[in-house]
GROMACS .gro file of C-alpha atoms in nm:
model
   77
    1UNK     CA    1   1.864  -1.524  -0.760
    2UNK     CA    2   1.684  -1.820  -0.879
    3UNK     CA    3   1.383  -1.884  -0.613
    4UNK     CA    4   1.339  -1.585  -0.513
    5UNK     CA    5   1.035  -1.340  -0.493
    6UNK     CA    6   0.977  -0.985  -0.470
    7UNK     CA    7   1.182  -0.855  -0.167
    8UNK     CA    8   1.413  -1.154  -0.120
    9UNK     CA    9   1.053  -1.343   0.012
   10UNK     CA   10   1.018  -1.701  -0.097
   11UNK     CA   11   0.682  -1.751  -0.376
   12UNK     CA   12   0.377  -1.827  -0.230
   13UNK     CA   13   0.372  -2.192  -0.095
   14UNK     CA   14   0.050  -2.438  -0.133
   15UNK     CA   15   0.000  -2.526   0.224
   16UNK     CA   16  -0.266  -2.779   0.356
   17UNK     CA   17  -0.615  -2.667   0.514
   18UNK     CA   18  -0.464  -2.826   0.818
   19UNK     CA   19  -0.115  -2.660   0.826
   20UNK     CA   20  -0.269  -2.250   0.785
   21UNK     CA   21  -0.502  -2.394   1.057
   22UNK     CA   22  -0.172  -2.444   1.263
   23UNK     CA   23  -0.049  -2.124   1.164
   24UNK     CA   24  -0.333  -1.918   1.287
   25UNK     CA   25  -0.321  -2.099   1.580
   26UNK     CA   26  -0.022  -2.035   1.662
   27UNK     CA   27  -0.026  -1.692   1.607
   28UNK     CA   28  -0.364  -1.636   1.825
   29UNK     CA   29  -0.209  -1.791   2.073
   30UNK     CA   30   0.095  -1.546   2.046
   31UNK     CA   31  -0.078  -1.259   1.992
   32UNK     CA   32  -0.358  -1.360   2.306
   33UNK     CA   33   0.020  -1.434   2.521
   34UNK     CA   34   0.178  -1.036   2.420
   35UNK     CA   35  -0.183  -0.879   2.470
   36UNK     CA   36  -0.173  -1.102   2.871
   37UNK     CA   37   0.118  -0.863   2.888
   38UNK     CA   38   0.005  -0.549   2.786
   39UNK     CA   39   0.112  -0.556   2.455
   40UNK     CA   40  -0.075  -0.560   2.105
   41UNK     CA   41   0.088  -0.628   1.771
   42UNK     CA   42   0.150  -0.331   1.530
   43UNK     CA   43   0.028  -0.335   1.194
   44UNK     CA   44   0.364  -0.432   1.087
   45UNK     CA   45   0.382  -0.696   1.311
   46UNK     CA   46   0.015  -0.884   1.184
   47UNK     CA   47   0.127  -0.824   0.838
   48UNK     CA   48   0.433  -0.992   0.915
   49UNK     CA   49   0.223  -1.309   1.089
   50UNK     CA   50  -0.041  -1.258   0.812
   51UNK     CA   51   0.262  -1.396   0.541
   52UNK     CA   52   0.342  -1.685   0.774
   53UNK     CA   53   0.015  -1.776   0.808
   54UNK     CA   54  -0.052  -1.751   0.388
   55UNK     CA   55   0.339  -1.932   0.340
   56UNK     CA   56   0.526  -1.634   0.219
   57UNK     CA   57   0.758  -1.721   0.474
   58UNK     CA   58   0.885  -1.986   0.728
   59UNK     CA   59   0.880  -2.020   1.065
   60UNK     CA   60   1.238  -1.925   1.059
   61UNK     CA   61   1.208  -1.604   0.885
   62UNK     CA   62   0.882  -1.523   1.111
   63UNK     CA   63   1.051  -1.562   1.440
   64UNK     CA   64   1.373  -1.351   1.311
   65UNK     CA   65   1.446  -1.012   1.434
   66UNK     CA   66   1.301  -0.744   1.216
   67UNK     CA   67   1.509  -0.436   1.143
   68UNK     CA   68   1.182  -0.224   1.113
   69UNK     CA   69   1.047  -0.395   1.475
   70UNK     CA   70   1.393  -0.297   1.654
   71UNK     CA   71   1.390   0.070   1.605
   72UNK     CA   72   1.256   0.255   1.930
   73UNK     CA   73   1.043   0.522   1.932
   74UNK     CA   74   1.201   0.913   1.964
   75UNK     CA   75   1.162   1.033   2.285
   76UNK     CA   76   0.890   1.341   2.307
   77UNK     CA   77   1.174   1.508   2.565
   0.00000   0.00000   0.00000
């Protein structure tokens, strides 16, 4: 498929000093929201905001569902 990267993900985009600024903002501000919770991002999960943040992918691929994120953990029972 013409376009595509490695895994289906889009090539690297050129984004403006100002838009990663907006990026990492935003995902502070998420991740400072989930940890107000009681929550802290997996690894998976910051490696997932860390290619939004650098344009691998779009805001609409980083607010999807991830297959990987879905999956609960085994009970110990």
């Amino acid at each position: 498929m013409a376009g595509k990267g490695k895994c289906g993900l889009q090539p690297h985009k050129t984004i403006s000093d100002a838009e990663r600024g907006r990026r990492q903002s935003a995902v502070n501000y998420a991740r400072a929201s989930v940890g107000l919770e009681g929550f802290s991002l997996s690894e998976a999960d910051e490696a997932h905001a860390q290619r939004f943040i650098d344009a691998q992918i779009s805001l609409q691929e980083f607010v999807q569902p991830r297959a990987d994120a879905l999956t609960l953990p085994k009970s110990s029972s």
